[in-house]
Amino acid sequence: MFRNNYDNDAITFSPQGRIFQIEYASEAVKQGSATVGLCSKTHVVLVALKRNAEDLSSYQKKIISVDTHLGLSLAGLASDARVLSNFMKRQALASKMTYGRPIPIERIVDQIGDRAQSNTQNYSNRPYGVGLMVAGVDDTGPHLFEFQPSGMTQEMVACAIGARSQMARTYLERNLESFAECGREELVTHGLKALKESLNQDKELTVENASVGVVGVAETESGKKKLEAFRLYDGEEMAPLLERALAGEGTKPEGEGEAQGESMDTS
């Protein structure tokens, strides 16, 4: 990419019909570490690869809980993701206080899409340099949505965004037919295997650089559906998940941390 006369703001179209600021924001997403989402009939799983900017720093948080029925993972600028996640938390709380119910997943995704799109209509604003995958459960069942810097949102069965995510998408496409009937543990296993595909050959998934978020529904003994609240697995909680997912591949869940991130503050 190079500088031109049509990338000074996010509201000017080029003669080819492109808005370069949005394309630059999408590049920030591609530089962030990979994250994978999968959806079945009962659960939604988010799996993310964490980075540390340098050896002396901690690993960047990649999965955020928004409400008991809702969470997200990010690729790109973590600071932009924090602003959007705080907005989502306010909207979720407002829904409970006003209507006495959790906010529907599609509605809250549309709200952040509208917020992002409005930035492309104001000269003084810039697009959010982050891509999100939003996972949640409402009255209509489990849902997985992808959010892009342009404000476009779409529901997905499985998705991967971030650096080297094409390798993860190839795994997801190859196993797509099996996801619908997968249970909680099977879906997590598929997610970790897909995330592993995005790594460089000399890197491994460890308890330090991987995290998992799960939300879903389960049937009680009486046959009624019960919400399984959004749960984040991090640190040592990842050990049994990695051991089960990577069993037979000669990969240990212990090891060196993930490589240092780029100079841009992406995650």
Coordinates of C-alpha atoms in Angstrom, one line a residue:
M1 CA 0.0 0.0 0.0
F2 CA 1.1 3.6 -0.6
R3 CA 0.0 7.1 0.1
N4 CA -2.4 8.7 -2.4
N5 CA -4.8 11.6 -2.6
Y6 CA -7.8 9.7 -1.4
D7 CA -6.6 8.3 2.0
N8 CA -6.6 11.4 4.1
D9 CA -10.0 10.7 5.6
A10 CA -12.5 7.9 5.8
I11 CA -15.3 9.6 3.9
T12 CA -13.7 10.2 0.4
F13 CA -14.2 7.6 -2.3
S14 CA -11.4 7.0 -4.8
P15 CA -12.3 6.9 -8.5
Q16 CA -12.4 3.1 -8.2
G17 CA -15.0 3.3 -5.5
R18 CA -12.6 2.4 -2.6
I19 CA -12.3 4.0 0.8
F20 CA -8.6 3.5 1.7
Q21 CA -8.9 4.2 5.4
I22 CA -11.2 1.2 5.8
E23 CA -8.7 -0.9 3.9
Y24 CA -5.9 0.2 6.1
A25 CA -8.0 -0.6 9.2
S26 CA -8.6 -4.1 7.7
E27 CA -4.8 -4.5 7.4
A28 CA -4.5 -3.9 11.2
V29 CA -6.9 -6.8 11.7
K30 CA -4.7 -9.0 9.4
Q31 CA -1.6 -8.1 11.5
G32 CA -3.3 -9.2 14.8
S33 CA -2.8 -12.7 16.1
A34 CA -5.4 -15.2 14.9
T35 CA -8.7 -16.0 16.6
V36 CA -11.2 -18.8 15.6
G37 CA -14.9 -19.2 16.2
L38 CA -17.2 -22.2 15.8
C39 CA -20.9 -22.7 16.3
S40 CA -22.9 -25.9 16.8
K41 CA -26.6 -26.5 17.6
T42 CA -25.9 -26.1 21.3
H43 CA -22.6 -24.2 21.8
V44 CA -20.4 -21.5 20.5
V45 CA -16.6 -21.6 21.0
L46 CA -14.0 -18.8 20.6
V47 CA -10.4 -19.7 20.5
A48 CA -7.6 -17.1 20.4
L49 CA -3.9 -16.9 20.2
K50 CA -2.3 -14.3 22.5
R51 CA 0.8 -12.2 22.0
N52 CA 3.2 -10.4 24.3
A53 CA 4.8 -7.3 22.9
E54 CA 8.1 -8.1 24.5
D55 CA 9.6 -10.7 26.8
L56 CA 9.1 -8.5 29.9
S57 CA 5.4 -8.0 29.3
S58 CA 2.3 -10.1 29.9
Y59 CA 0.2 -11.7 27.2
Q60 CA -2.5 -9.5 25.7
K61 CA -6.1 -10.5 26.6
K62 CA -7.9 -11.7 23.5
I63 CA -11.3 -12.9 24.7
I64 CA -13.7 -10.6 26.6
S65 CA -16.8 -11.6 28.5
V66 CA -19.6 -9.0 27.8
D67 CA -22.5 -10.7 29.6
T68 CA -23.5 -14.1 31.0
H69 CA -24.8 -15.1 27.6
L70 CA -22.3 -13.2 25.4
G71 CA -18.6 -12.8 24.7
L72 CA -16.2 -11.7 22.0
S73 CA -12.7 -12.3 20.7
L74 CA -10.6 -9.8 18.8
A75 CA -7.9 -9.4 16.2
G76 CA -6.3 -6.0 15.7
L77 CA -6.0 -2.9 17.9
A78 CA -6.8 -4.0 21.5
S79 CA -7.6 -0.4 22.5
D80 CA -10.3 -0.2 19.9
A81 CA -11.7 -3.5 21.0
R82 CA -11.9 -2.2 24.6
V83 CA -14.0 0.7 23.5
L84 CA -16.4 -1.5 21.5
S85 CA -16.6 -4.1 24.3
N86 CA -17.4 -1.4 26.9
F87 CA -20.2 -0.1 24.6
M88 CA -21.6 -3.6 24.3
K89 CA -21.5 -4.0 28.1
R90 CA -23.5 -0.8 28.5
Q91 CA -26.1 -1.9 25.9
A92 CA -26.4 -5.4 27.5
L93 CA -27.0 -3.7 30.9
A94 CA -29.5 -1.3 29.4
S95 CA -31.5 -4.2 27.9
K96 CA -31.8 -5.9 31.3
M97 CA -32.8 -2.7 33.1
T98 CA -35.3 -1.6 30.5
Y99 CA -36.8 -4.9 29.2
G100 CA -35.8 -7.3 32.0
R101 CA -34.1 -9.7 29.5
P102 CA -30.7 -10.3 28.0
I103 CA -30.1 -8.4 24.8
P104 CA -30.6 -10.5 21.6
I105 CA -27.2 -11.3 19.9
E106 CA -28.2 -10.0 16.4
R107 CA -29.4 -6.7 17.9
I108 CA -26.2 -5.9 19.8
V109 CA -24.1 -6.9 16.8
D110 CA -26.1 -4.5 14.6
Q111 CA -25.5 -1.8 17.1
I112 CA -21.7 -2.0 17.0
G113 CA -22.0 -2.3 13.2
D114 CA -23.9 1.0 13.1
R115 CA -21.4 2.6 15.4
A116 CA -18.5 1.5 13.2
Q117 CA -20.2 2.5 10.0
S118 CA -21.0 6.0 11.3
N119 CA -17.2 6.6 11.5
T120 CA -17.0 6.4 7.7
Q121 CA -19.5 9.3 7.4
N122 CA -17.7 11.8 9.6
Y123 CA -14.5 13.6 8.6
S124 CA -13.1 13.8 12.1
N125 CA -13.4 10.0 12.9
R126 CA -11.5 7.0 11.7
P127 CA -12.6 3.4 11.3
Y128 CA -12.0 1.0 14.2
G129 CA -8.8 -1.0 13.5
V130 CA -10.2 -4.2 15.0
G131 CA -12.1 -7.3 13.9
L132 CA -14.4 -9.1 16.3
M133 CA -16.1 -12.4 16.6
V134 CA -19.1 -12.2 18.8
A135 CA -20.5 -15.4 20.4
G136 CA -23.7 -15.7 22.3
V137 CA -26.9 -17.5 23.1
D138 CA -30.4 -16.0 23.0
D139 CA -34.0 -17.3 22.7
T140 CA -33.3 -18.4 19.1
G141 CA -30.2 -20.5 20.0
P142 CA -26.4 -20.1 19.7
H143 CA -25.0 -17.5 17.3
L144 CA -21.6 -16.5 16.0
F145 CA -21.1 -13.2 14.2
E146 CA -18.2 -11.6 12.5
F147 CA -17.6 -7.8 12.7
Q148 CA -15.4 -5.9 10.3
P149 CA -13.9 -2.4 10.5
S150 CA -16.3 -1.3 7.7
G151 CA -19.2 -1.9 10.0
M152 CA -20.3 -5.0 8.0
T153 CA -21.5 -7.9 10.2
Q154 CA -22.5 -11.4 9.2
E155 CA -23.6 -14.6 11.0
M156 CA -21.1 -17.4 10.6
V157 CA -21.0 -21.2 11.2
A158 CA -17.3 -21.0 11.6
C159 CA -14.8 -18.2 11.1
A160 CA -11.1 -17.2 11.5
I161 CA -9.5 -13.8 11.4
G162 CA -6.1 -12.4 12.0
A163 CA -2.6 -13.3 10.9
R164 CA -2.2 -16.5 9.0
S165 CA -5.9 -17.2 9.5
Q166 CA -6.3 -18.6 6.0
M167 CA -4.7 -21.9 7.2
A168 CA -7.3 -22.0 10.0
R169 CA -10.1 -21.3 7.6
T170 CA -8.9 -24.2 5.4
Y171 CA -9.3 -26.5 8.4
L172 CA -12.7 -25.2 9.2
E173 CA -13.9 -25.6 5.6
R174 CA -12.6 -29.2 5.6
N175 CA -14.5 -30.1 8.7
L176 CA -17.6 -27.8 8.3
E177 CA -20.2 -30.6 8.0
S178 CA -19.3 -32.0 11.5
F179 CA -19.7 -28.8 13.5
A180 CA -23.5 -28.7 13.8
E181 CA -23.7 -32.0 15.8
C182 CA -20.6 -31.4 18.0
G183 CA -20.8 -31.1 21.7
R184 CA -18.9 -28.7 23.9
E185 CA -15.7 -30.6 24.1
E186 CA -15.6 -31.6 20.5
L187 CA -16.1 -28.0 19.4
V188 CA -13.3 -26.8 21.6
T189 CA -11.0 -29.5 20.2
H190 CA -11.8 -28.5 16.6
G191 CA -11.2 -24.8 17.5
L192 CA -7.8 -25.5 19.0
K193 CA -6.8 -27.7 16.0
A194 CA -7.8 -24.9 13.6
L195 CA -5.9 -22.3 15.6
K196 CA -2.8 -24.6 15.6
E197 CA -2.9 -24.5 11.8
S198 CA -2.3 -20.8 11.8
L199 CA 1.0 -21.1 13.8
N200 CA 4.4 -21.0 12.3
Q201 CA 6.0 -24.5 12.1
D202 CA 8.4 -23.7 15.0
K203 CA 5.6 -22.5 17.3
E204 CA 3.3 -24.4 19.5
L205 CA 0.1 -23.8 21.5
T206 CA 0.8 -23.4 25.2
V207 CA -1.2 -22.5 28.3
E208 CA 0.4 -19.0 28.1
N209 CA -0.5 -18.1 24.5
A210 CA -3.9 -19.7 24.1
S211 CA -7.3 -19.0 25.5
V212 CA -10.8 -20.3 25.0
G213 CA -14.3 -18.9 25.6
V214 CA -17.4 -21.1 25.6
V215 CA -21.2 -20.4 25.9
G216 CA -24.1 -22.6 25.1
V217 CA -27.3 -24.3 26.2
A218 CA -27.9 -27.6 27.9
E219 CA -30.9 -29.7 28.6
T220 CA -32.0 -30.3 32.2
E221 CA -33.4 -33.6 33.5
S222 CA -36.9 -32.3 32.9
G223 CA -36.1 -31.6 29.2
K224 CA -35.9 -27.8 29.6
K225 CA -33.1 -25.8 28.1
K226 CA -30.7 -24.1 30.5
L227 CA -28.1 -21.4 29.7
E228 CA -24.4 -22.4 30.2
A229 CA -23.0 -19.0 31.0
F230 CA -20.0 -17.6 29.0
R231 CA -16.8 -19.1 30.5
L232 CA -13.3 -18.0 29.8
Y233 CA -10.5 -20.6 30.0
D234 CA -7.1 -19.1 30.5
G235 CA -3.7 -20.0 32.1
E236 CA -3.5 -23.4 33.7
E237 CA -7.1 -24.1 32.9
M238 CA -6.0 -24.5 29.3
A239 CA -3.8 -27.5 30.1
P240 CA -6.5 -30.3 29.9
L241 CA -8.1 -28.7 26.9
L242 CA -4.8 -28.6 25.0
E243 CA -3.9 -32.1 26.1
R244 CA -7.1 -33.5 24.8
A245 CA -7.1 -31.5 21.5
L246 CA -3.5 -32.2 20.6
A247 CA -3.3 -35.8 21.8
G248 CA -1.5 -38.0 19.3
E249 CA 0.2 -35.1 17.5
G250 CA 3.3 -35.1 19.6
T251 CA 2.6 -31.7 20.9
K252 CA 3.0 -30.8 24.5
P253 CA 0.8 -28.1 26.2
E254 CA 3.8 -26.7 27.9
G255 CA 6.4 -24.7 26.0
E256 CA 7.9 -21.4 25.0
G257 CA 5.6 -18.3 24.7
E258 CA 4.3 -16.9 21.5
A259 CA 6.6 -14.8 19.3
Q260 CA 6.9 -11.1 19.9
G261 CA 4.3 -9.0 18.2
E262 CA 4.8 -6.4 15.6
S263 CA 5.6 -2.8 16.3
M264 CA 2.0 -1.8 15.9
D265 CA -0.1 -2.4 19.0
T266 CA -2.2 -5.2 17.5
S267 CA -3.3 -8.4 19.2

